């Protein structure tokens, strides 16, 4: 039997909990934490933590410390029937329309609008269903890039989660070669399942998606395929900054990088890390709180040795494969 612990929180607290939570990650069996808006007009939010065993006083106190606004409020603790609690945490996701894309769960399979490119991504043990602003922002940015006439032939999705962004890129550029990676083997398993559901061919040739379990660009297949015309990295600000030299080395001159997973106040330090690697800002999308950056790597003229990506990030310093 699994359990859910619920506490009220503010929007700022919810956004702060959207990335890594070191206090929970240090636990032997960390809970899955989900925040959601309860009432848009009232501005009320809620934290839900899913755990396998009945939570003790120490865990309840730790969860309360994450949401100071709930001081004095008793956590609601409820036993759940036997089920996949990660799936339960994502049930009820509304469809997302971003550019030409329509991302939905099985519950909305009969509600696909005409003229859209649909993807069925059910709740799973990996993130990236399209329901978060960062994922929706990346989908819209991919659509925007295609509208400019860009035609990347070699694509990498770093921290793929469910595979959604790689699927979307291949739908826009069906002759391209693409590779999707994630540090979490479960994410790659989910991506493989989602590829079968959505008719995405897996393989190493044009129009096919290769898969790799890897932190950042640290995989022989990723390095061998470099440089890329398009790199997508929807992870977190810290990993994005750490990986800037590697993503730059993996991106072809004139190529593009789509970066997301950062909040508004992190945009400047993230962009500064890539500007130092020869990128310029081509467009900004996403939402006010969750920006999505489209960067272009400046072309260099004259003789220069061929670049390869060399991984500099320590897998321990960041969580990849987030929203």
PDB file of C-alpha atoms in Angstrom:
ATOM      1  CA  UNK A   1       0.000   0.000   0.000  1.00  0.00           C
ATOM      2  CA  UNK A   2       1.230   3.505  -0.805  1.00  0.00           C
ATOM      3  CA  UNK A   3       0.458   6.820   0.873  1.00  0.00           C
ATOM      4  CA  UNK A   4      -0.081  10.447  -0.045  1.00  0.00           C
ATOM      5  CA  UNK A   5       0.779  13.440   2.134  1.00  0.00           C
ATOM      6  CA  UNK A   6      -0.860  16.754   1.209  1.00  0.00           C
ATOM      7  CA  UNK A   7      -0.047  20.270   2.382  1.00  0.00           C
ATOM      8  CA  UNK A   8      -1.148  23.712   1.176  1.00  0.00           C
ATOM      9  CA  UNK A   9       1.555  25.890  -0.351  1.00  0.00           C
ATOM     10  CA  UNK A  10       2.077  29.107  -2.258  1.00  0.00           C
ATOM     11  CA  UNK A  11       2.866  29.466  -5.931  1.00  0.00           C
ATOM     12  CA  UNK A  12       6.425  30.566  -5.152  1.00  0.00           C
ATOM     13  CA  UNK A  13       6.930  27.488  -2.989  1.00  0.00           C
ATOM     14  CA  UNK A  14       5.489  25.266  -5.720  1.00  0.00           C
ATOM     15  CA  UNK A  15       7.881  26.695  -8.321  1.00  0.00           C
ATOM     16  CA  UNK A  16      10.826  26.296  -5.961  1.00  0.00           C
ATOM     17  CA  UNK A  17       9.962  22.609  -5.620  1.00  0.00           C
ATOM     18  CA  UNK A  18       9.758  21.984  -9.384  1.00  0.00           C
ATOM     19  CA  UNK A  19      13.429  21.013  -9.655  1.00  0.00           C
ATOM     20  CA  UNK A  20      15.792  19.140  -7.415  1.00  0.00           C
ATOM     21  CA  UNK A  21      14.958  18.886  -3.702  1.00  0.00           C
ATOM     22  CA  UNK A  22      18.234  17.987  -1.976  1.00  0.00           C
ATOM     23  CA  UNK A  23      16.570  17.416   1.392  1.00  0.00           C
ATOM     24  CA  UNK A  24      14.428  14.655  -0.140  1.00  0.00           C
ATOM     25  CA  UNK A  25      17.028  13.309  -2.560  1.00  0.00           C
ATOM     26  CA  UNK A  26      19.240  12.474   0.428  1.00  0.00           C
ATOM     27  CA  UNK A  27      16.643  10.026   1.762  1.00  0.00           C
ATOM     28  CA  UNK A  28      17.015   6.303   1.156  1.00  0.00           C
ATOM     29  CA  UNK A  29      13.504   6.197  -0.336  1.00  0.00           C
ATOM     30  CA  UNK A  30      12.601   9.761  -1.380  1.00  0.00           C
ATOM     31  CA  UNK A  31       8.945  10.515  -2.046  1.00  0.00           C
ATOM     32  CA  UNK A  32       7.671  11.775  -5.378  1.00  0.00           C
ATOM     33  CA  UNK A  33       6.581  15.385  -4.869  1.00  0.00           C
ATOM     34  CA  UNK A  34       3.986  17.000  -7.117  1.00  0.00           C
ATOM     35  CA  UNK A  35       2.651  20.556  -6.777  1.00  0.00           C
ATOM     36  CA  UNK A  36      -0.549  21.713  -8.396  1.00  0.00           C
ATOM     37  CA  UNK A  37      -2.798  24.745  -8.537  1.00  0.00           C
ATOM     38  CA  UNK A  38      -6.050  24.173  -6.688  1.00  0.00           C
ATOM     39  CA  UNK A  39      -7.844  27.460  -7.356  1.00  0.00           C
ATOM     40  CA  UNK A  40      -6.496  29.922  -9.945  1.00  0.00           C
ATOM     41  CA  UNK A  41      -8.631  32.825  -8.748  1.00  0.00           C
ATOM     42  CA  UNK A  42      -7.743  32.317  -5.103  1.00  0.00           C
ATOM     43  CA  UNK A  43      -4.129  31.531  -5.936  1.00  0.00           C
ATOM     44  CA  UNK A  44      -4.113  28.393  -3.799  1.00  0.00           C
ATOM     45  CA  UNK A  45      -1.645  25.587  -4.464  1.00  0.00           C
ATOM     46  CA  UNK A  46      -1.018  22.172  -2.942  1.00  0.00           C
ATOM     47  CA  UNK A  47       1.947  19.891  -2.398  1.00  0.00           C
ATOM     48  CA  UNK A  48       1.304  16.139  -2.731  1.00  0.00           C
ATOM     49  CA  UNK A  49       4.033  13.679  -1.726  1.00  0.00           C
ATOM     50  CA  UNK A  50       3.679  10.004  -2.686  1.00  0.00           C
ATOM     51  CA  UNK A  51       5.501   7.392  -0.607  1.00  0.00           C
ATOM     52  CA  UNK A  52       5.549   3.598  -0.480  1.00  0.00           C
ATOM     53  CA  UNK A  53       5.304   3.276   3.290  1.00  0.00           C
ATOM     54  CA  UNK A  54       3.277   5.092   5.922  1.00  0.00           C
ATOM     55  CA  UNK A  55       5.131   8.369   6.546  1.00  0.00           C
ATOM     56  CA  UNK A  56       6.679   8.873   9.952  1.00  0.00           C
ATOM     57  CA  UNK A  57       6.973  12.031  12.014  1.00  0.00           C
ATOM     58  CA  UNK A  58      10.436  12.848  10.608  1.00  0.00           C
ATOM     59  CA  UNK A  59       9.255  12.772   6.991  1.00  0.00           C
ATOM     60  CA  UNK A  60       6.148  14.805   7.808  1.00  0.00           C
ATOM     61  CA  UNK A  61       8.304  17.424   9.516  1.00  0.00           C
ATOM     62  CA  UNK A  62      10.672  17.501   6.536  1.00  0.00           C
ATOM     63  CA  UNK A  63       7.792  17.998   4.094  1.00  0.00           C
ATOM     64  CA  UNK A  64       6.385  20.813   6.250  1.00  0.00           C
ATOM     65  CA  UNK A  65       9.777  22.515   6.238  1.00  0.00           C
ATOM     66  CA  UNK A  66       9.589  22.738   2.445  1.00  0.00           C
ATOM     67  CA  UNK A  67       6.437  24.886   2.599  1.00  0.00           C
ATOM     68  CA  UNK A  68       6.837  27.484   5.387  1.00  0.00           C
ATOM     69  CA  UNK A  69       3.433  28.951   4.542  1.00  0.00           C
ATOM     70  CA  UNK A  70       1.875  25.742   5.936  1.00  0.00           C
ATOM     71  CA  UNK A  71       3.284  26.331   9.429  1.00  0.00           C
ATOM     72  CA  UNK A  72       0.625  25.298  11.902  1.00  0.00           C
ATOM     73  CA  UNK A  73      -1.267  23.206   9.342  1.00  0.00           C
ATOM     74  CA  UNK A  74      -1.498  19.466   9.967  1.00  0.00           C
ATOM     75  CA  UNK A  75      -0.507  17.404   6.917  1.00  0.00           C
ATOM     76  CA  UNK A  76      -3.269  15.296   5.389  1.00  0.00           C
ATOM     77  CA  UNK A  77      -2.104  11.670   5.256  1.00  0.00           C
ATOM     78  CA  UNK A  78      -4.115   9.174   3.235  1.00  0.00           C
ATOM     79  CA  UNK A  79      -3.568   5.549   2.300  1.00  0.00           C
ATOM     80  CA  UNK A  80      -3.885   4.752  -1.394  1.00  0.00           C
ATOM     81  CA  UNK A  81      -4.946   1.442  -2.920  1.00  0.00           C
ATOM     82  CA  UNK A  82      -2.301  -0.672  -4.573  1.00  0.00           C
ATOM     83  CA  UNK A  83      -1.301   1.145  -7.747  1.00  0.00           C
ATOM     84  CA  UNK A  84       1.583   2.880  -9.504  1.00  0.00           C
ATOM     85  CA  UNK A  85       1.785   6.041  -7.365  1.00  0.00           C
ATOM     86  CA  UNK A  86       3.835   7.895  -9.986  1.00  0.00           C
ATOM     87  CA  UNK A  87       1.007   7.350 -12.451  1.00  0.00           C
ATOM     88  CA  UNK A  88      -1.517   8.427  -9.836  1.00  0.00           C
ATOM     89  CA  UNK A  89       0.396  11.645  -9.325  1.00  0.00           C
ATOM     90  CA  UNK A  90      -0.055  12.551 -12.979  1.00  0.00           C
ATOM     91  CA  UNK A  91      -3.608  11.407 -13.582  1.00  0.00           C
ATOM     92  CA  UNK A  92      -6.028  13.954 -14.903  1.00  0.00           C
ATOM     93  CA  UNK A  93      -3.475  15.832 -16.978  1.00  0.00           C
ATOM     94  CA  UNK A  94      -5.224  18.128 -19.404  1.00  0.00           C
ATOM     95  CA  UNK A  95      -4.211  18.042 -23.092  1.00  0.00           C
ATOM     96  CA  UNK A  96      -1.649  20.609 -24.179  1.00  0.00           C
ATOM     97  CA  UNK A  97      -1.786  22.555 -27.445  1.00  0.00           C
ATOM     98  CA  UNK A  98       1.608  24.035 -28.339  1.00  0.00           C
ATOM     99  CA  UNK A  99       2.119  25.245 -31.878  1.00  0.00           C
ATOM    100  CA  UNK A 100       0.945  22.483 -34.198  1.00  0.00           C
ATOM    101  CA  UNK A 101       1.309  19.862 -31.457  1.00  0.00           C
ATOM    102  CA  UNK A 102      -1.459  18.334 -29.348  1.00  0.00           C
ATOM    103  CA  UNK A 103      -0.190  16.242 -26.446  1.00  0.00           C
ATOM    104  CA  UNK A 104      -2.751  14.137 -24.606  1.00  0.00           C
ATOM    105  CA  UNK A 105      -3.272  11.107 -22.410  1.00  0.00           C
ATOM    106  CA  UNK A 106      -5.483   8.132 -23.280  1.00  0.00           C
ATOM    107  CA  UNK A 107      -8.411   9.898 -21.634  1.00  0.00           C
ATOM    108  CA  UNK A 108      -8.423  12.446 -24.472  1.00  0.00           C
ATOM    109  CA  UNK A 109      -7.682  10.133 -27.392  1.00  0.00           C
ATOM    110  CA  UNK A 110     -11.031  11.046 -28.983  1.00  0.00           C
ATOM    111  CA  UNK A 111     -10.539  14.791 -28.604  1.00  0.00           C
ATOM    112  CA  UNK A 112      -7.649  15.407 -31.017  1.00  0.00           C
ATOM    113  CA  UNK A 113      -8.307  18.624 -32.988  1.00  0.00           C
ATOM    114  CA  UNK A 114      -8.129  18.435 -36.768  1.00  0.00           C
ATOM    115  CA  UNK A 115      -4.935  19.716 -38.318  1.00  0.00           C
ATOM    116  CA  UNK A 116      -2.741  19.057 -35.289  1.00  0.00           C
ATOM    117  CA  UNK A 117       0.180  16.684 -34.799  1.00  0.00           C
ATOM    118  CA  UNK A 118      -0.923  14.547 -31.840  1.00  0.00           C
ATOM    119  CA  UNK A 119       1.186  12.585 -29.378  1.00  0.00           C
ATOM    120  CA  UNK A 120      -0.233  10.195 -26.826  1.00  0.00           C
ATOM    121  CA  UNK A 121       1.920  10.415 -23.690  1.00  0.00           C
ATOM    122  CA  UNK A 122       0.362   8.732 -20.687  1.00  0.00           C
ATOM    123  CA  UNK A 123       1.488   9.286 -17.115  1.00  0.00           C
ATOM    124  CA  UNK A 124       4.583   7.230 -16.405  1.00  0.00           C
ATOM    125  CA  UNK A 125       7.710   6.958 -14.319  1.00  0.00           C
ATOM    126  CA  UNK A 126       9.406   9.671 -16.386  1.00  0.00           C
ATOM    127  CA  UNK A 127       8.740  13.378 -16.718  1.00  0.00           C
ATOM    128  CA  UNK A 128       7.902  15.253 -19.887  1.00  0.00           C
ATOM    129  CA  UNK A 129       4.211  14.724 -20.565  1.00  0.00           C
ATOM    130  CA  UNK A 130       3.802  18.186 -22.065  1.00  0.00           C
ATOM    131  CA  UNK A 131       1.797  19.471 -19.117  1.00  0.00           C
ATOM    132  CA  UNK A 132       4.565  21.665 -17.745  1.00  0.00           C
ATOM    133  CA  UNK A 133       5.328  25.115 -19.198  1.00  0.00           C
ATOM    134  CA  UNK A 134       8.915  24.119 -20.005  1.00  0.00           C
ATOM    135  CA  UNK A 135       7.887  21.192 -22.193  1.00  0.00           C
ATOM    136  CA  UNK A 136       5.102  23.153 -23.856  1.00  0.00           C
ATOM    137  CA  UNK A 137       7.561  25.998 -24.451  1.00  0.00           C
ATOM    138  CA  UNK A 138       9.996  23.645 -26.167  1.00  0.00           C
ATOM    139  CA  UNK A 139       7.249  22.245 -28.386  1.00  0.00           C
ATOM    140  CA  UNK A 140       6.223  25.753 -29.422  1.00  0.00           C
ATOM    141  CA  UNK A 141       9.863  26.682 -30.051  1.00  0.00           C
ATOM    142  CA  UNK A 142      10.387  23.628 -32.252  1.00  0.00           C
ATOM    143  CA  UNK A 143       7.314  24.642 -34.248  1.00  0.00           C
ATOM    144  CA  UNK A 144       8.629  28.204 -34.456  1.00  0.00           C
ATOM    145  CA  UNK A 145      12.021  27.015 -35.666  1.00  0.00           C
ATOM    146  CA  UNK A 146      10.413  24.926 -38.395  1.00  0.00           C
ATOM    147  CA  UNK A 147       8.369  27.935 -39.503  1.00  0.00           C
ATOM    148  CA  UNK A 148      11.610  29.845 -40.171  1.00  0.00           C
ATOM    149  CA  UNK A 149      12.600  27.226 -42.738  1.00  0.00           C
ATOM    150  CA  UNK A 150      15.262  25.537 -40.613  1.00  0.00           C
ATOM    151  CA  UNK A 151      15.934  21.948 -41.632  1.00  0.00           C
ATOM    152  CA  UNK A 152      18.256  20.220 -39.162  1.00  0.00           C
ATOM    153  CA  UNK A 153      19.509  16.852 -40.317  1.00  0.00           C
ATOM    154  CA  UNK A 154      21.135  15.740 -37.066  1.00  0.00           C
ATOM    155  CA  UNK A 155      19.276  16.221 -33.754  1.00  0.00           C
ATOM    156  CA  UNK A 156      20.017  15.437 -30.104  1.00  0.00           C
ATOM    157  CA  UNK A 157      17.534  15.565 -27.214  1.00  0.00           C
ATOM    158  CA  UNK A 158      19.513  15.646 -23.961  1.00  0.00           C
ATOM    159  CA  UNK A 159      17.478  14.655 -20.892  1.00  0.00           C
ATOM    160  CA  UNK A 160      14.589  13.330 -22.944  1.00  0.00           C
ATOM    161  CA  UNK A 161      12.243  12.209 -20.139  1.00  0.00           C
ATOM    162  CA  UNK A 162       9.391  10.577 -22.071  1.00  0.00           C
ATOM    163  CA  UNK A 163      10.862  11.139 -25.539  1.00  0.00           C
ATOM    164  CA  UNK A 164       8.215  13.725 -26.438  1.00  0.00           C
ATOM    165  CA  UNK A 165      10.527  16.475 -27.707  1.00  0.00           C
ATOM    166  CA  UNK A 166      12.528  14.038 -29.823  1.00  0.00           C
ATOM    167  CA  UNK A 167       9.270  12.710 -31.309  1.00  0.00           C
ATOM    168  CA  UNK A 168       8.135  16.245 -32.098  1.00  0.00           C
ATOM    169  CA  UNK A 169      11.443  17.094 -33.767  1.00  0.00           C
ATOM    170  CA  UNK A 170      11.271  13.997 -35.971  1.00  0.00           C
ATOM    171  CA  UNK A 171       7.696  14.830 -36.948  1.00  0.00           C
ATOM    172  CA  UNK A 172       8.914  18.238 -38.156  1.00  0.00           C
ATOM    173  CA  UNK A 173      12.032  16.907 -39.892  1.00  0.00           C
ATOM    174  CA  UNK A 174      11.211  13.290 -40.789  1.00  0.00           C
ATOM    175  CA  UNK A 175      14.467  12.656 -42.680  1.00  0.00           C
ATOM    176  CA  UNK A 176      16.717  13.744 -39.827  1.00  0.00           C
ATOM    177  CA  UNK A 177      18.815  11.453 -37.690  1.00  0.00           C
ATOM    178  CA  UNK A 178      17.995  11.855 -34.005  1.00  0.00           C
ATOM    179  CA  UNK A 179      19.242  10.589 -30.678  1.00  0.00           C
ATOM    180  CA  UNK A 180      17.600  10.946 -27.262  1.00  0.00           C
ATOM    181  CA  UNK A 181      19.425  10.452 -23.984  1.00  0.00           C
ATOM    182  CA  UNK A 182      18.619  10.479 -20.300  1.00  0.00           C
ATOM    183  CA  UNK A 183      20.569   9.684 -17.146  1.00  0.00           C
ATOM    184  CA  UNK A 184      17.640   7.579 -15.884  1.00  0.00           C
ATOM    185  CA  UNK A 185      17.285   4.124 -17.497  1.00  0.00           C
ATOM    186  CA  UNK A 186      13.566   4.180 -16.640  1.00  0.00           C
ATOM    187  CA  UNK A 187      13.149   7.232 -18.872  1.00  0.00           C
ATOM    188  CA  UNK A 188      14.714   5.445 -21.809  1.00  0.00           C
ATOM    189  CA  UNK A 189      12.426   2.466 -21.229  1.00  0.00           C
ATOM    190  CA  UNK A 190       9.432   4.807 -21.174  1.00  0.00           C
ATOM    191  CA  UNK A 191      10.686   6.553 -24.320  1.00  0.00           C
ATOM    192  CA  UNK A 192      10.944   3.208 -26.084  1.00  0.00           C
ATOM    193  CA  UNK A 193       7.353   2.363 -25.122  1.00  0.00           C
ATOM    194  CA  UNK A 194       6.092   5.796 -26.148  1.00  0.00           C
ATOM    195  CA  UNK A 195       7.882   5.534 -29.487  1.00  0.00           C
ATOM    196  CA  UNK A 196       5.957   2.330 -30.246  1.00  0.00           C
ATOM    197  CA  UNK A 197       2.662   3.941 -29.201  1.00  0.00           C
ATOM    198  CA  UNK A 198       3.247   7.012 -31.383  1.00  0.00           C
ATOM    199  CA  UNK A 199       4.695   5.247 -34.413  1.00  0.00           C
ATOM    200  CA  UNK A 200       8.226   6.621 -34.019  1.00  0.00           C
ATOM    201  CA  UNK A 201      10.800   4.325 -35.563  1.00  0.00           C
ATOM    202  CA  UNK A 202      13.827   3.462 -33.446  1.00  0.00           C
ATOM    203  CA  UNK A 203      17.218   3.003 -35.076  1.00  0.00           C
ATOM    204  CA  UNK A 204      20.303   4.762 -36.300  1.00  0.00           C
ATOM    205  CA  UNK A 205      19.237   5.861 -39.778  1.00  0.00           C
ATOM    206  CA  UNK A 206      17.490   8.939 -41.100  1.00  0.00           C
ATOM    207  CA  UNK A 207      13.954   9.280 -39.767  1.00  0.00           C
ATOM    208  CA  UNK A 208      14.769   7.040 -36.820  1.00  0.00           C
ATOM    209  CA  UNK A 209      15.469   7.719 -33.146  1.00  0.00           C
ATOM    210  CA  UNK A 210      18.460   6.258 -31.336  1.00  0.00           C
ATOM    211  CA  UNK A 211      18.385   5.959 -27.544  1.00  0.00           C
ATOM    212  CA  UNK A 212      21.141   6.212 -24.938  1.00  0.00           C
ATOM    213  CA  UNK A 213      21.364   6.135 -21.163  1.00  0.00           C
ATOM    214  CA  UNK A 214      23.822   8.919 -20.399  1.00  0.00           C
ATOM    215  CA  UNK A 215      24.456  11.941 -18.180  1.00  0.00           C
ATOM    216  CA  UNK A 216      24.513  14.893 -20.533  1.00  0.00           C
ATOM    217  CA  UNK A 217      26.560  14.137 -23.651  1.00  0.00           C
ATOM    218  CA  UNK A 218      28.674  11.435 -21.988  1.00  0.00           C
ATOM    219  CA  UNK A 219      28.016   8.532 -24.351  1.00  0.00           C
ATOM    220  CA  UNK A 220      30.022   7.202 -27.319  1.00  0.00           C
ATOM    221  CA  UNK A 221      26.995   7.298 -29.610  1.00  0.00           C
ATOM    222  CA  UNK A 222      26.298  10.952 -28.778  1.00  0.00           C
ATOM    223  CA  UNK A 223      29.912  11.943 -29.330  1.00  0.00           C
ATOM    224  CA  UNK A 224      30.193   9.901 -32.533  1.00  0.00           C
ATOM    225  CA  UNK A 225      27.180  11.620 -34.122  1.00  0.00           C
ATOM    226  CA  UNK A 226      28.350  15.151 -33.275  1.00  0.00           C
ATOM    227  CA  UNK A 227      28.204  17.878 -34.397  1.00  0.00           C
ATOM    228  CA  UNK A 228      24.434  18.440 -34.308  1.00  0.00           C
ATOM    229  CA  UNK A 229      22.326  20.949 -36.203  1.00  0.00           C
ATOM    230  CA  UNK A 230      19.889  21.034 -33.275  1.00  0.00           C
ATOM    231  CA  UNK A 231      20.336  20.204 -29.590  1.00  0.00           C
ATOM    232  CA  UNK A 232      17.352  20.273 -27.245  1.00  0.00           C
ATOM    233  CA  UNK A 233      17.984  20.303 -23.489  1.00  0.00           C
ATOM    234  CA  UNK A 234      14.953  20.674 -21.242  1.00  0.00           C
ATOM    235  CA  UNK A 235      16.606  19.997 -17.906  1.00  0.00           C
ATOM    236  CA  UNK A 236      17.489  22.435 -15.084  1.00  0.00           C
ATOM    237  CA  UNK A 237      19.494  25.653 -14.873  1.00  0.00           C
ATOM    238  CA  UNK A 238      22.411  24.096 -12.977  1.00  0.00           C
ATOM    239  CA  UNK A 239      22.966  21.239 -15.442  1.00  0.00           C
ATOM    240  CA  UNK A 240      22.461  23.613 -18.377  1.00  0.00           C
ATOM    241  CA  UNK A 241      25.285  25.832 -17.122  1.00  0.00           C
ATOM    242  CA  UNK A 242      27.536  22.865 -16.334  1.00  0.00           C
ATOM    243  CA  UNK A 243      26.933  21.358 -19.760  1.00  0.00           C
ATOM    244  CA  UNK A 244      27.446  24.581 -21.739  1.00  0.00           C
ATOM    245  CA  UNK A 245      30.953  23.613 -23.008  1.00  0.00           C
ATOM    246  CA  UNK A 246      29.769  20.106 -23.931  1.00  0.00           C
ATOM    247  CA  UNK A 247      26.627  21.268 -25.713  1.00  0.00           C
ATOM    248  CA  UNK A 248      28.670  23.909 -27.529  1.00  0.00           C
ATOM    249  CA  UNK A 249      31.199  21.302 -28.632  1.00  0.00           C
ATOM    250  CA  UNK A 250      28.352  19.073 -29.819  1.00  0.00           C
ATOM    251  CA  UNK A 251      26.607  21.829 -31.814  1.00  0.00           C
ATOM    252  CA  UNK A 252      27.648  22.608 -35.377  1.00  0.00           C
ATOM    253  CA  UNK A 253      28.500  26.227 -36.298  1.00  0.00           C
ATOM    254  CA  UNK A 254      25.225  27.801 -37.381  1.00  0.00           C
ATOM    255  CA  UNK A 255      23.332  25.125 -35.473  1.00  0.00           C
ATOM    256  CA  UNK A 256      20.659  25.717 -32.848  1.00  0.00           C
ATOM    257  CA  UNK A 257      20.168  24.868 -29.192  1.00  0.00           C
ATOM    258  CA  UNK A 258      16.791  24.962 -27.436  1.00  0.00           C
ATOM    259  CA  UNK A 259      17.207  25.318 -23.681  1.00  0.00           C
ATOM    260  CA  UNK A 260      14.494  25.089 -21.024  1.00  0.00           C
ATOM    261  CA  UNK A 261      13.897  23.999 -17.461  1.00  0.00           C
ATOM    262  CA  UNK A 262      15.026  27.319 -16.015  1.00  0.00           C
ATOM    263  CA  UNK A 263      12.972  29.961 -14.262  1.00  0.00           C
ATOM    264  CA  UNK A 264      12.988  33.629 -15.241  1.00  0.00           C
ATOM    265  CA  UNK A 265      15.675  34.768 -12.813  1.00  0.00           C
ATOM    266  CA  UNK A 266      18.007  32.015 -14.071  1.00  0.00           C
ATOM    267  CA  UNK A 267      17.777  33.061 -17.709  1.00  0.00           C
ATOM    268  CA  UNK A 268      20.679  35.535 -17.661  1.00  0.00           C
ATOM    269  CA  UNK A 269      23.247  33.235 -15.992  1.00  0.00           C
ATOM    270  CA  UNK A 270      22.257  30.369 -18.278  1.00  0.00           C
ATOM    271  CA  UNK A 271      22.518  32.530 -21.385  1.00  0.00           C
ATOM    272  CA  UNK A 272      25.817  33.994 -20.180  1.00  0.00           C
ATOM    273  CA  UNK A 273      27.291  30.485 -19.983  1.00  0.00           C
ATOM    274  CA  UNK A 274      26.314  29.830 -23.613  1.00  0.00           C
ATOM    275  CA  UNK A 275      27.256  33.262 -24.875  1.00  0.00           C
ATOM    276  CA  UNK A 276      30.758  32.543 -23.592  1.00  0.00           C
ATOM    277  CA  UNK A 277      30.720  29.417 -25.766  1.00  0.00           C
ATOM    278  CA  UNK A 278      29.854  31.317 -28.952  1.00  0.00           C
ATOM    279  CA  UNK A 279      26.054  31.272 -28.946  1.00  0.00           C
ATOM    280  CA  UNK A 280      23.730  34.206 -29.582  1.00  0.00           C
ATOM    281  CA  UNK A 281      20.113  34.520 -28.514  1.00  0.00           C
ATOM    282  CA  UNK A 282      17.839  33.993 -31.520  1.00  0.00           C
ATOM    283  CA  UNK A 283      14.465  33.923 -29.743  1.00  0.00           C
ATOM    284  CA  UNK A 284      12.832  33.705 -26.349  1.00  0.00           C
ATOM    285  CA  UNK A 285       9.639  31.782 -25.817  1.00  0.00           C
ATOM    286  CA  UNK A 286       7.878  29.857 -23.093  1.00  0.00           C
ATOM    287  CA  UNK A 287       6.023  31.615 -20.305  1.00  0.00           C
ATOM    288  CA  UNK A 288       7.031  34.543 -18.154  1.00  0.00           C
ATOM    289  CA  UNK A 289       7.956  32.226 -15.297  1.00  0.00           C
ATOM    290  CA  UNK A 290       9.482  29.435 -17.408  1.00  0.00           C
ATOM    291  CA  UNK A 291      11.380  30.868 -20.393  1.00  0.00           C
ATOM    292  CA  UNK A 292      12.543  28.790 -23.338  1.00  0.00           C
ATOM    293  CA  UNK A 293      15.635  29.976 -25.199  1.00  0.00           C
ATOM    294  CA  UNK A 294      16.510  29.426 -28.838  1.00  0.00           C
ATOM    295  CA  UNK A 295      20.236  29.940 -29.341  1.00  0.00           C
ATOM    296  CA  UNK A 296      22.309  29.914 -32.514  1.00  0.00           C
ATOM    297  CA  UNK A 297      25.972  28.972 -32.507  1.00  0.00           C
ATOM    298  CA  UNK A 298      28.004  31.604 -34.306  1.00  0.00           C
ATOM    299  CA  UNK A 299      29.793  30.528 -37.445  1.00  0.00           C
ATOM    300  CA  UNK A 300      33.558  30.692 -37.480  1.00  0.00           C
ATOM    301  CA  UNK A 301      35.537  31.311 -40.598  1.00  0.00           C
ATOM    302  CA  UNK A 302      38.976  30.065 -41.489  1.00  0.00           C
ATOM    303  CA  UNK A 303      40.654  26.825 -40.472  1.00  0.00           C
ATOM    304  CA  UNK A 304      39.486  25.132 -37.313  1.00  0.00           C
ATOM    305  CA  UNK A 305      39.897  21.574 -36.183  1.00  0.00           C
ATOM    306  CA  UNK A 306      36.764  19.459 -36.009  1.00  0.00           C
ATOM    307  CA  UNK A 307      35.087  19.646 -32.620  1.00  0.00           C
ATOM    308  CA  UNK A 308      33.871  16.760 -30.534  1.00  0.00           C
ATOM    309  CA  UNK A 309      31.814  16.836 -27.356  1.00  0.00           C
ATOM    310  CA  UNK A 310      33.750  15.995 -24.202  1.00  0.00           C
ATOM    311  CA  UNK A 311      31.645  15.510 -21.087  1.00  0.00           C
ATOM    312  CA  UNK A 312      32.677  17.694 -18.169  1.00  0.00           C
ATOM    313  CA  UNK A 313      29.681  17.270 -15.872  1.00  0.00           C
ATOM    314  CA  UNK A 314      29.605  14.981 -12.906  1.00  0.00           C
ATOM    315  CA  UNK A 315      26.347  12.969 -12.861  1.00  0.00           C
ATOM    316  CA  UNK A 316      26.157  13.643  -9.127  1.00  0.00           C
ATOM    317  CA  UNK A 317      25.861  17.414  -9.568  1.00  0.00           C
ATOM    318  CA  UNK A 318      22.585  17.466 -11.468  1.00  0.00           C
ATOM    319  CA  UNK A 319      19.376  15.674 -12.232  1.00  0.00           C
ATOM    320  CA  UNK A 320      18.761  15.131 -15.918  1.00  0.00           C
ATOM    321  CA  UNK A 321      15.559  14.148 -17.595  1.00  0.00           C
ATOM    322  CA  UNK A 322      13.328  16.525 -15.670  1.00  0.00           C
ATOM    323  CA  UNK A 323      10.345  18.337 -17.131  1.00  0.00           C
TER     324      UNK A 323
END
